[in-house]
Amino acid sequence: MGALQRFEERLDRLVNGAFARAFRSEVQPVEIAAALRRELDDNAAIVSRESAIVPNRFVVELSDNDFERLTPYSQALTTELGELANEHAQAQNYRLIGPIIVELVLAKDLETGIFRVTSSSQPGAVAQPRAAQPAEPLPRPTLTGRLVINDTAFPLTNETTSLGRGSDVDIRIDDPGVSRHHANIVQSSHGYTVVDLASTNGTSVNGERVVERLLADGDEVRLGTTATIFRSG
């Protein structure tokens, strides 16, 4: 460990420990954001020269005073913190196994100005970035359908949206029962159609196994053990 790294760790302990107790300074959101970035960097599991897997669920423990002060803004604050963490993950080329979740909780053993961040990995569906393609006008109006997976909505803006467990699909589903290239959702002037790609465990709509089916609002599309809900807009 280099001298600079040791100095940074000592400074972090002072700011988050003795100084906070002495001056009763309140926790600021920017401090939490910095801690989330450190948590991502410190827990990155390298899988290749160009990629590392990082946690996607963060629990921020706060003292009574800090928790009471920040709770009225918790929804907006956790959303903003999640977006900042996601931007940092993308900038560092980190891989996520599910959407980033940030939660504020009360910890009775903490004093004002002191907080803890713990992280873990929670599998889920993650939208994968696609290489930029030249923009071409569609000869039909763009529909506004979306697929809801574990309370997260994924817009179906592409003419063809691929689903599966592979790393090269548009919506990746971390489910061992889902094939690498499981199904496509195709957008046309008639609406959205789910097309099974000869997957191992098949695709079902409202409990009925299908090869191809035009979707209606509220339909349950099941891939492996993962149930998704189609919303037409």
PDB file of C-alpha atoms in Angstrom:
ATOM      1  CA  MET A   1       0.000   0.000   0.000  1.00  0.00           C
ATOM      2  CA  GLY A   2       1.468   3.368  -1.046  1.00  0.00           C
ATOM      3  CA  ALA A   3       1.920   6.375   1.222  1.00  0.00           C
ATOM      4  CA  LEU A   4      -0.774   8.342  -0.624  1.00  0.00           C
ATOM      5  CA  GLN A   5      -3.343   5.562  -0.194  1.00  0.00           C
ATOM      6  CA  ARG A   6      -2.524   5.251   3.534  1.00  0.00           C
ATOM      7  CA  PHE A   7      -2.933   9.007   3.926  1.00  0.00           C
ATOM      8  CA  GLU A   8      -6.316   8.977   2.171  1.00  0.00           C
ATOM      9  CA  GLU A   9      -7.572   6.165   4.401  1.00  0.00           C
ATOM     10  CA  ARG A  10      -6.406   7.970   7.552  1.00  0.00           C
ATOM     11  CA  LEU A  11      -8.114  11.164   6.398  1.00  0.00           C
ATOM     12  CA  ASP A  12     -11.326   9.276   5.667  1.00  0.00           C
ATOM     13  CA  ARG A  13     -11.343   7.788   9.184  1.00  0.00           C
ATOM     14  CA  LEU A  14     -10.816  11.220  10.732  1.00  0.00           C
ATOM     15  CA  VAL A  15     -13.546  12.929   8.717  1.00  0.00           C
ATOM     16  CA  ASN A  16     -16.004  10.092   9.279  1.00  0.00           C
ATOM     17  CA  GLY A  17     -15.052   9.523  12.914  1.00  0.00           C
ATOM     18  CA  ALA A  18     -13.419  11.901  15.391  1.00  0.00           C
ATOM     19  CA  PHE A  19     -14.199  15.126  13.527  1.00  0.00           C
ATOM     20  CA  ALA A  20     -17.891  14.228  13.154  1.00  0.00           C
ATOM     21  CA  ARG A  21     -18.199  13.450  16.878  1.00  0.00           C
ATOM     22  CA  ALA A  22     -16.393  16.622  17.897  1.00  0.00           C
ATOM     23  CA  PHE A  23     -18.314  19.078  15.730  1.00  0.00           C
ATOM     24  CA  ARG A  24     -21.633  17.229  15.336  1.00  0.00           C
ATOM     25  CA  SER A  25     -21.608  18.015  11.635  1.00  0.00           C
ATOM     26  CA  GLU A  26     -24.561  16.533   9.764  1.00  0.00           C
ATOM     27  CA  VAL A  27     -24.181  14.033   6.949  1.00  0.00           C
ATOM     28  CA  GLN A  28     -24.339  15.695   3.528  1.00  0.00           C
ATOM     29  CA  PRO A  29     -25.611  13.935   0.382  1.00  0.00           C
ATOM     30  CA  VAL A  30     -22.323  14.641  -1.402  1.00  0.00           C
ATOM     31  CA  GLU A  31     -20.541  12.581   1.268  1.00  0.00           C
ATOM     32  CA  ILE A  32     -22.878   9.662   0.647  1.00  0.00           C
ATOM     33  CA  ALA A  33     -22.312   9.943  -3.119  1.00  0.00           C
ATOM     34  CA  ALA A  34     -18.542   9.811  -2.613  1.00  0.00           C
ATOM     35  CA  ALA A  35     -18.929   6.786  -0.340  1.00  0.00           C
ATOM     36  CA  LEU A  36     -20.981   4.941  -2.978  1.00  0.00           C
ATOM     37  CA  ARG A  37     -18.276   5.544  -5.560  1.00  0.00           C
ATOM     38  CA  ARG A  38     -15.645   4.192  -3.137  1.00  0.00           C
ATOM     39  CA  GLU A  39     -17.853   1.181  -2.431  1.00  0.00           C
ATOM     40  CA  LEU A  40     -18.053   0.430  -6.160  1.00  0.00           C
ATOM     41  CA  ASP A  41     -14.305   0.781  -6.644  1.00  0.00           C
ATOM     42  CA  ASP A  42     -13.361  -1.197  -3.514  1.00  0.00           C
ATOM     43  CA  ASN A  43     -15.681  -4.120  -4.326  1.00  0.00           C
ATOM     44  CA  ALA A  44     -15.075  -4.442  -8.061  1.00  0.00           C
ATOM     45  CA  ALA A  45     -14.526  -8.118  -8.917  1.00  0.00           C
ATOM     46  CA  ILE A  46     -12.338  -8.296 -12.005  1.00  0.00           C
ATOM     47  CA  VAL A  47     -13.525 -10.868 -14.552  1.00  0.00           C
ATOM     48  CA  SER A  48     -11.328  -9.817 -17.458  1.00  0.00           C
ATOM     49  CA  ARG A  49      -8.850  -7.161 -18.469  1.00  0.00           C
ATOM     50  CA  GLU A  50     -11.687  -4.941 -19.675  1.00  0.00           C
ATOM     51  CA  SER A  51     -14.501  -5.768 -17.260  1.00  0.00           C
ATOM     52  CA  ALA A  52     -15.317  -6.023 -13.537  1.00  0.00           C
ATOM     53  CA  ILE A  53     -18.551  -6.891 -11.726  1.00  0.00           C
ATOM     54  CA  VAL A  54     -19.655  -4.537  -8.934  1.00  0.00           C
ATOM     55  CA  PRO A  55     -22.447  -4.524  -6.313  1.00  0.00           C
ATOM     56  CA  ASN A  56     -25.764  -2.943  -7.265  1.00  0.00           C
ATOM     57  CA  ARG A  57     -27.589  -2.685  -3.902  1.00  0.00           C
ATOM     58  CA  PHE A  58     -26.447  -0.153  -1.307  1.00  0.00           C
ATOM     59  CA  VAL A  59     -27.726   0.362   2.243  1.00  0.00           C
ATOM     60  CA  VAL A  60     -26.840   3.719   3.821  1.00  0.00           C
ATOM     61  CA  GLU A  61     -27.096   3.612   7.632  1.00  0.00           C
ATOM     62  CA  LEU A  62     -27.722   6.973   9.315  1.00  0.00           C
ATOM     63  CA  SER A  63     -27.995   8.322  12.858  1.00  0.00           C
ATOM     64  CA  ASP A  64     -31.349   9.385  14.337  1.00  0.00           C
ATOM     65  CA  ASN A  65     -30.768  13.050  13.529  1.00  0.00           C
ATOM     66  CA  ASP A  66     -29.466  12.505   9.982  1.00  0.00           C
ATOM     67  CA  PHE A  67     -32.158   9.943   9.169  1.00  0.00           C
ATOM     68  CA  GLU A  68     -34.937  12.272  10.363  1.00  0.00           C
ATOM     69  CA  ARG A  69     -33.453  15.171   8.385  1.00  0.00           C
ATOM     70  CA  LEU A  70     -33.042  13.247   5.100  1.00  0.00           C
ATOM     71  CA  THR A  71     -36.146  11.027   5.194  1.00  0.00           C
ATOM     72  CA  PRO A  72     -38.518  13.666   3.682  1.00  0.00           C
ATOM     73  CA  TYR A  73     -36.279  13.715   0.602  1.00  0.00           C
ATOM     74  CA  SER A  74     -35.472   9.993   0.569  1.00  0.00           C
ATOM     75  CA  GLN A  75     -37.184   9.132  -2.737  1.00  0.00           C
ATOM     76  CA  ALA A  76     -35.537  11.940  -4.713  1.00  0.00           C
ATOM     77  CA  LEU A  77     -32.235  11.488  -2.882  1.00  0.00           C
ATOM     78  CA  THR A  78     -31.948   7.725  -3.385  1.00  0.00           C
ATOM     79  CA  THR A  79     -32.900   8.114  -7.059  1.00  0.00           C
ATOM     80  CA  GLU A  80     -30.217  10.762  -7.570  1.00  0.00           C
ATOM     81  CA  LEU A  81     -27.620   8.704  -5.675  1.00  0.00           C
ATOM     82  CA  GLY A  82     -28.479   5.659  -7.792  1.00  0.00           C
ATOM     83  CA  GLU A  83     -28.040   7.643 -11.003  1.00  0.00           C
ATOM     84  CA  LEU A  84     -24.666   8.987  -9.834  1.00  0.00           C
ATOM     85  CA  ALA A  85     -23.516   5.475  -8.937  1.00  0.00           C
ATOM     86  CA  ASN A  86     -24.699   4.161 -12.304  1.00  0.00           C
ATOM     87  CA  GLU A  87     -22.837   6.941 -14.150  1.00  0.00           C
ATOM     88  CA  HIS A  88     -19.654   6.071 -12.253  1.00  0.00           C
ATOM     89  CA  ALA A  89     -20.107   2.363 -13.045  1.00  0.00           C
ATOM     90  CA  GLN A  90     -20.500   3.132 -16.755  1.00  0.00           C
ATOM     91  CA  ALA A  91     -17.498   5.479 -16.754  1.00  0.00           C
ATOM     92  CA  GLN A  92     -15.339   2.727 -15.186  1.00  0.00           C
ATOM     93  CA  ASN A  93     -16.769   0.033 -17.504  1.00  0.00           C
ATOM     94  CA  TYR A  94     -18.156  -1.888 -14.509  1.00  0.00           C
ATOM     95  CA  ARG A  95     -20.789  -4.583 -15.058  1.00  0.00           C
ATOM     96  CA  LEU A  96     -23.986  -4.722 -12.976  1.00  0.00           C
ATOM     97  CA  ILE A  97     -26.090  -7.851 -12.454  1.00  0.00           C
ATOM     98  CA  GLY A  98     -29.199  -5.795 -11.673  1.00  0.00           C
ATOM     99  CA  PRO A  99     -30.470  -2.211 -11.407  1.00  0.00           C
ATOM    100  CA  ILE A 100     -28.797  -0.018  -8.786  1.00  0.00           C
ATOM    101  CA  ILE A 101     -30.830   0.254  -5.566  1.00  0.00           C
ATOM    102  CA  VAL A 102     -30.005   2.725  -2.764  1.00  0.00           C
ATOM    103  CA  GLU A 103     -31.801   2.538   0.597  1.00  0.00           C
ATOM    104  CA  LEU A 104     -31.594   4.822   3.652  1.00  0.00           C
ATOM    105  CA  VAL A 105     -32.021   3.065   7.023  1.00  0.00           C
ATOM    106  CA  LEU A 106     -31.825   4.087  10.671  1.00  0.00           C
ATOM    107  CA  ALA A 107     -28.905   2.844  12.797  1.00  0.00           C
ATOM    108  CA  LYS A 108     -29.291   3.512  16.535  1.00  0.00           C
ATOM    109  CA  ASP A 109     -25.572   3.050  17.241  1.00  0.00           C
ATOM    110  CA  LEU A 110     -24.448   5.953  15.030  1.00  0.00           C
ATOM    111  CA  GLU A 111     -23.967   9.553  16.091  1.00  0.00           C
ATOM    112  CA  THR A 112     -24.783  12.649  14.069  1.00  0.00           C
ATOM    113  CA  GLY A 113     -22.439  13.050  11.123  1.00  0.00           C
ATOM    114  CA  ILE A 114     -21.433   9.382  10.990  1.00  0.00           C
ATOM    115  CA  PHE A 115     -22.833   6.962   8.436  1.00  0.00           C
ATOM    116  CA  ARG A 116     -22.105   3.480   7.086  1.00  0.00           C
ATOM    117  CA  VAL A 117     -22.511   2.108   3.582  1.00  0.00           C
ATOM    118  CA  THR A 118     -22.814  -1.619   2.923  1.00  0.00           C
ATOM    119  CA  SER A 119     -23.237  -3.168  -0.496  1.00  0.00           C
ATOM    120  CA  SER A 120     -24.366  -6.439  -2.019  1.00  0.00           C
ATOM    121  CA  SER A 121     -25.299  -7.937  -5.367  1.00  0.00           C
ATOM    122  CA  GLN A 122     -28.972  -8.460  -6.165  1.00  0.00           C
ATOM    123  CA  PRO A 123     -29.725 -10.178  -9.490  1.00  0.00           C
ATOM    124  CA  GLY A 124     -32.221  -8.549 -11.819  1.00  0.00           C
ATOM    125  CA  ALA A 125     -32.737  -7.287 -15.342  1.00  0.00           C
ATOM    126  CA  VAL A 126     -30.329  -4.657 -16.629  1.00  0.00           C
ATOM    127  CA  ALA A 127     -30.644  -2.698 -19.841  1.00  0.00           C
ATOM    128  CA  GLN A 128     -27.484  -3.172 -21.869  1.00  0.00           C
ATOM    129  CA  PRO A 129     -26.022  -0.219 -23.823  1.00  0.00           C
ATOM    130  CA  ARG A 130     -26.055  -0.659 -27.579  1.00  0.00           C
ATOM    131  CA  ALA A 131     -23.537   0.705 -30.022  1.00  0.00           C
ATOM    132  CA  ALA A 132     -24.727   3.941 -31.564  1.00  0.00           C
ATOM    133  CA  GLN A 133     -26.426   3.444 -34.915  1.00  0.00           C
ATOM    134  CA  PRO A 134     -27.063   6.066 -37.588  1.00  0.00           C
ATOM    135  CA  ALA A 135     -30.431   7.640 -36.958  1.00  0.00           C
ATOM    136  CA  GLU A 136     -33.004   6.792 -39.615  1.00  0.00           C
ATOM    137  CA  PRO A 137     -36.616   7.987 -39.607  1.00  0.00           C
ATOM    138  CA  LEU A 138     -39.157   5.212 -39.147  1.00  0.00           C
ATOM    139  CA  PRO A 139     -41.985   5.055 -41.688  1.00  0.00           C
ATOM    140  CA  ARG A 140     -44.447   4.651 -38.799  1.00  0.00           C
ATOM    141  CA  PRO A 141     -45.074   6.467 -35.504  1.00  0.00           C
ATOM    142  CA  THR A 142     -42.943   5.318 -32.566  1.00  0.00           C
ATOM    143  CA  LEU A 143     -44.939   3.375 -29.979  1.00  0.00           C
ATOM    144  CA  THR A 144     -44.412   3.710 -26.251  1.00  0.00           C
ATOM    145  CA  GLY A 145     -44.555   0.122 -25.015  1.00  0.00           C
ATOM    146  CA  ARG A 146     -42.462  -1.082 -22.112  1.00  0.00           C
ATOM    147  CA  LEU A 147     -41.629  -4.298 -20.290  1.00  0.00           C
ATOM    148  CA  VAL A 148     -41.855  -4.267 -16.489  1.00  0.00           C
ATOM    149  CA  ILE A 149     -39.450  -6.617 -14.676  1.00  0.00           C
ATOM    150  CA  ASN A 150     -39.220  -6.590 -10.865  1.00  0.00           C
ATOM    151  CA  ASP A 151     -40.915  -3.158 -10.730  1.00  0.00           C
ATOM    152  CA  THR A 152     -38.426  -1.724 -13.248  1.00  0.00           C
ATOM    153  CA  ALA A 153     -39.799  -0.545 -16.612  1.00  0.00           C
ATOM    154  CA  PHE A 154     -37.694  -1.022 -19.761  1.00  0.00           C
ATOM    155  CA  PRO A 155     -38.876   1.057 -22.763  1.00  0.00           C
ATOM    156  CA  LEU A 156     -39.316  -0.931 -25.983  1.00  0.00           C
ATOM    157  CA  THR A 157     -38.046   1.764 -28.340  1.00  0.00           C
ATOM    158  CA  ASN A 158     -36.112  -0.446 -30.759  1.00  0.00           C
ATOM    159  CA  GLU A 159     -37.767  -2.075 -33.764  1.00  0.00           C
ATOM    160  CA  THR A 160     -36.536  -5.362 -32.286  1.00  0.00           C
ATOM    161  CA  THR A 161     -35.699  -5.720 -28.584  1.00  0.00           C
ATOM    162  CA  SER A 162     -33.755  -8.860 -27.670  1.00  0.00           C
ATOM    163  CA  LEU A 163     -34.206 -10.649 -24.313  1.00  0.00           C
ATOM    164  CA  GLY A 164     -32.005 -13.269 -22.714  1.00  0.00           C
ATOM    165  CA  ARG A 165     -29.177 -14.138 -20.366  1.00  0.00           C
ATOM    166  CA  GLY A 166     -26.349 -13.277 -22.775  1.00  0.00           C
ATOM    167  CA  SER A 167     -24.252 -10.122 -22.524  1.00  0.00           C
ATOM    168  CA  ASP A 168     -25.139  -8.960 -26.042  1.00  0.00           C
ATOM    169  CA  VAL A 169     -28.925  -8.621 -25.668  1.00  0.00           C
ATOM    170  CA  ASP A 170     -30.895  -5.420 -25.133  1.00  0.00           C
ATOM    171  CA  ILE A 171     -32.472  -6.530 -21.849  1.00  0.00           C
ATOM    172  CA  ARG A 172     -30.403  -9.051 -19.885  1.00  0.00           C
ATOM    173  CA  ILE A 173     -32.274 -11.312 -17.433  1.00  0.00           C
ATOM    174  CA  ASP A 174     -30.145 -13.045 -14.812  1.00  0.00           C
ATOM    175  CA  ASP A 175     -32.116 -16.294 -14.581  1.00  0.00           C
ATOM    176  CA  PRO A 176     -30.581 -19.761 -15.145  1.00  0.00           C
ATOM    177  CA  GLY A 177     -33.839 -20.822 -16.785  1.00  0.00           C
ATOM    178  CA  VAL A 178     -33.477 -18.155 -19.473  1.00  0.00           C
ATOM    179  CA  SER A 179     -31.491 -18.920 -22.636  1.00  0.00           C
ATOM    180  CA  ARG A 180     -28.679 -16.630 -23.768  1.00  0.00           C
ATOM    181  CA  HIS A 181     -30.855 -15.505 -26.688  1.00  0.00           C
ATOM    182  CA  HIS A 182     -34.336 -16.328 -25.438  1.00  0.00           C
ATOM    183  CA  ALA A 183     -36.863 -14.123 -27.242  1.00  0.00           C
ATOM    184  CA  ASN A 184     -37.405 -10.923 -29.221  1.00  0.00           C
ATOM    185  CA  ILE A 185     -40.102  -8.305 -28.917  1.00  0.00           C
ATOM    186  CA  VAL A 186     -40.788  -6.882 -32.370  1.00  0.00           C
ATOM    187  CA  GLN A 187     -42.459  -3.524 -32.908  1.00  0.00           C
ATOM    188  CA  SER A 188     -44.706  -3.045 -35.956  1.00  0.00           C
ATOM    189  CA  SER A 189     -47.675  -0.972 -37.044  1.00  0.00           C
ATOM    190  CA  HIS A 190     -49.899  -3.572 -35.341  1.00  0.00           C
ATOM    191  CA  GLY A 191     -48.177  -3.216 -31.953  1.00  0.00           C
ATOM    192  CA  TYR A 192     -45.665  -5.458 -30.191  1.00  0.00           C
ATOM    193  CA  THR A 193     -45.151  -9.158 -30.849  1.00  0.00           C
ATOM    194  CA  VAL A 194     -43.095 -11.528 -28.666  1.00  0.00           C
ATOM    195  CA  VAL A 195     -41.167 -14.147 -30.669  1.00  0.00           C
ATOM    196  CA  ASP A 196     -39.526 -17.146 -28.972  1.00  0.00           C
ATOM    197  CA  LEU A 197     -36.045 -17.927 -30.338  1.00  0.00           C
ATOM    198  CA  ALA A 198     -36.207 -21.717 -29.857  1.00  0.00           C
ATOM    199  CA  SER A 199     -35.293 -21.237 -26.212  1.00  0.00           C
ATOM    200  CA  THR A 200     -34.664 -24.226 -23.957  1.00  0.00           C
ATOM    201  CA  ASN A 201     -37.522 -23.579 -21.533  1.00  0.00           C
ATOM    202  CA  GLY A 202     -39.804 -21.701 -23.893  1.00  0.00           C
ATOM    203  CA  THR A 203     -41.787 -18.472 -23.629  1.00  0.00           C
ATOM    204  CA  SER A 204     -45.329 -18.219 -22.297  1.00  0.00           C
ATOM    205  CA  VAL A 205     -47.963 -15.488 -22.400  1.00  0.00           C
ATOM    206  CA  ASN A 206     -50.560 -15.558 -19.607  1.00  0.00           C
ATOM    207  CA  GLY A 207     -49.555 -19.147 -18.835  1.00  0.00           C
ATOM    208  CA  GLU A 208     -49.792 -20.418 -22.425  1.00  0.00           C
ATOM    209  CA  ARG A 209     -46.584 -21.452 -24.173  1.00  0.00           C
ATOM    210  CA  VAL A 210     -46.181 -19.580 -27.458  1.00  0.00           C
ATOM    211  CA  VAL A 211     -43.847 -19.308 -30.420  1.00  0.00           C
ATOM    212  CA  GLU A 212     -45.180 -15.924 -31.505  1.00  0.00           C
ATOM    213  CA  ARG A 213     -47.920 -13.786 -29.986  1.00  0.00           C
ATOM    214  CA  LEU A 214     -49.206 -10.222 -30.423  1.00  0.00           C
ATOM    215  CA  LEU A 215     -49.178  -8.645 -26.976  1.00  0.00           C
ATOM    216  CA  ALA A 216     -51.971  -6.740 -25.251  1.00  0.00           C
ATOM    217  CA  ASP A 217     -51.611  -4.323 -22.337  1.00  0.00           C
ATOM    218  CA  GLY A 218     -51.170  -6.216 -19.056  1.00  0.00           C
ATOM    219  CA  ASP A 219     -50.068  -9.529 -20.608  1.00  0.00           C
ATOM    220  CA  GLU A 220     -47.692 -11.595 -18.469  1.00  0.00           C
ATOM    221  CA  VAL A 221     -44.713 -12.761 -20.510  1.00  0.00           C
ATOM    222  CA  ARG A 222     -42.730 -15.450 -18.689  1.00  0.00           C
ATOM    223  CA  LEU A 223     -39.167 -16.424 -19.605  1.00  0.00           C
ATOM    224  CA  GLY A 224     -37.685 -19.181 -17.460  1.00  0.00           C
ATOM    225  CA  THR A 225     -38.849 -18.395 -13.912  1.00  0.00           C
ATOM    226  CA  THR A 226     -38.937 -14.646 -14.567  1.00  0.00           C
ATOM    227  CA  ALA A 227     -42.372 -13.075 -15.015  1.00  0.00           C
ATOM    228  CA  THR A 228     -42.576  -9.781 -16.896  1.00  0.00           C
ATOM    229  CA  ILE A 229     -45.564  -7.532 -17.582  1.00  0.00           C
ATOM    230  CA  PHE A 230     -46.094  -5.862 -20.953  1.00  0.00           C
ATOM    231  CA  ARG A 231     -47.475  -2.324 -20.936  1.00  0.00           C
ATOM    232  CA  SER A 232     -48.622  -0.804 -24.199  1.00  0.00           C
ATOM    233  CA  GLY A 233     -48.025   2.813 -23.127  1.00  0.00           C
TER     234      GLY A 233
END
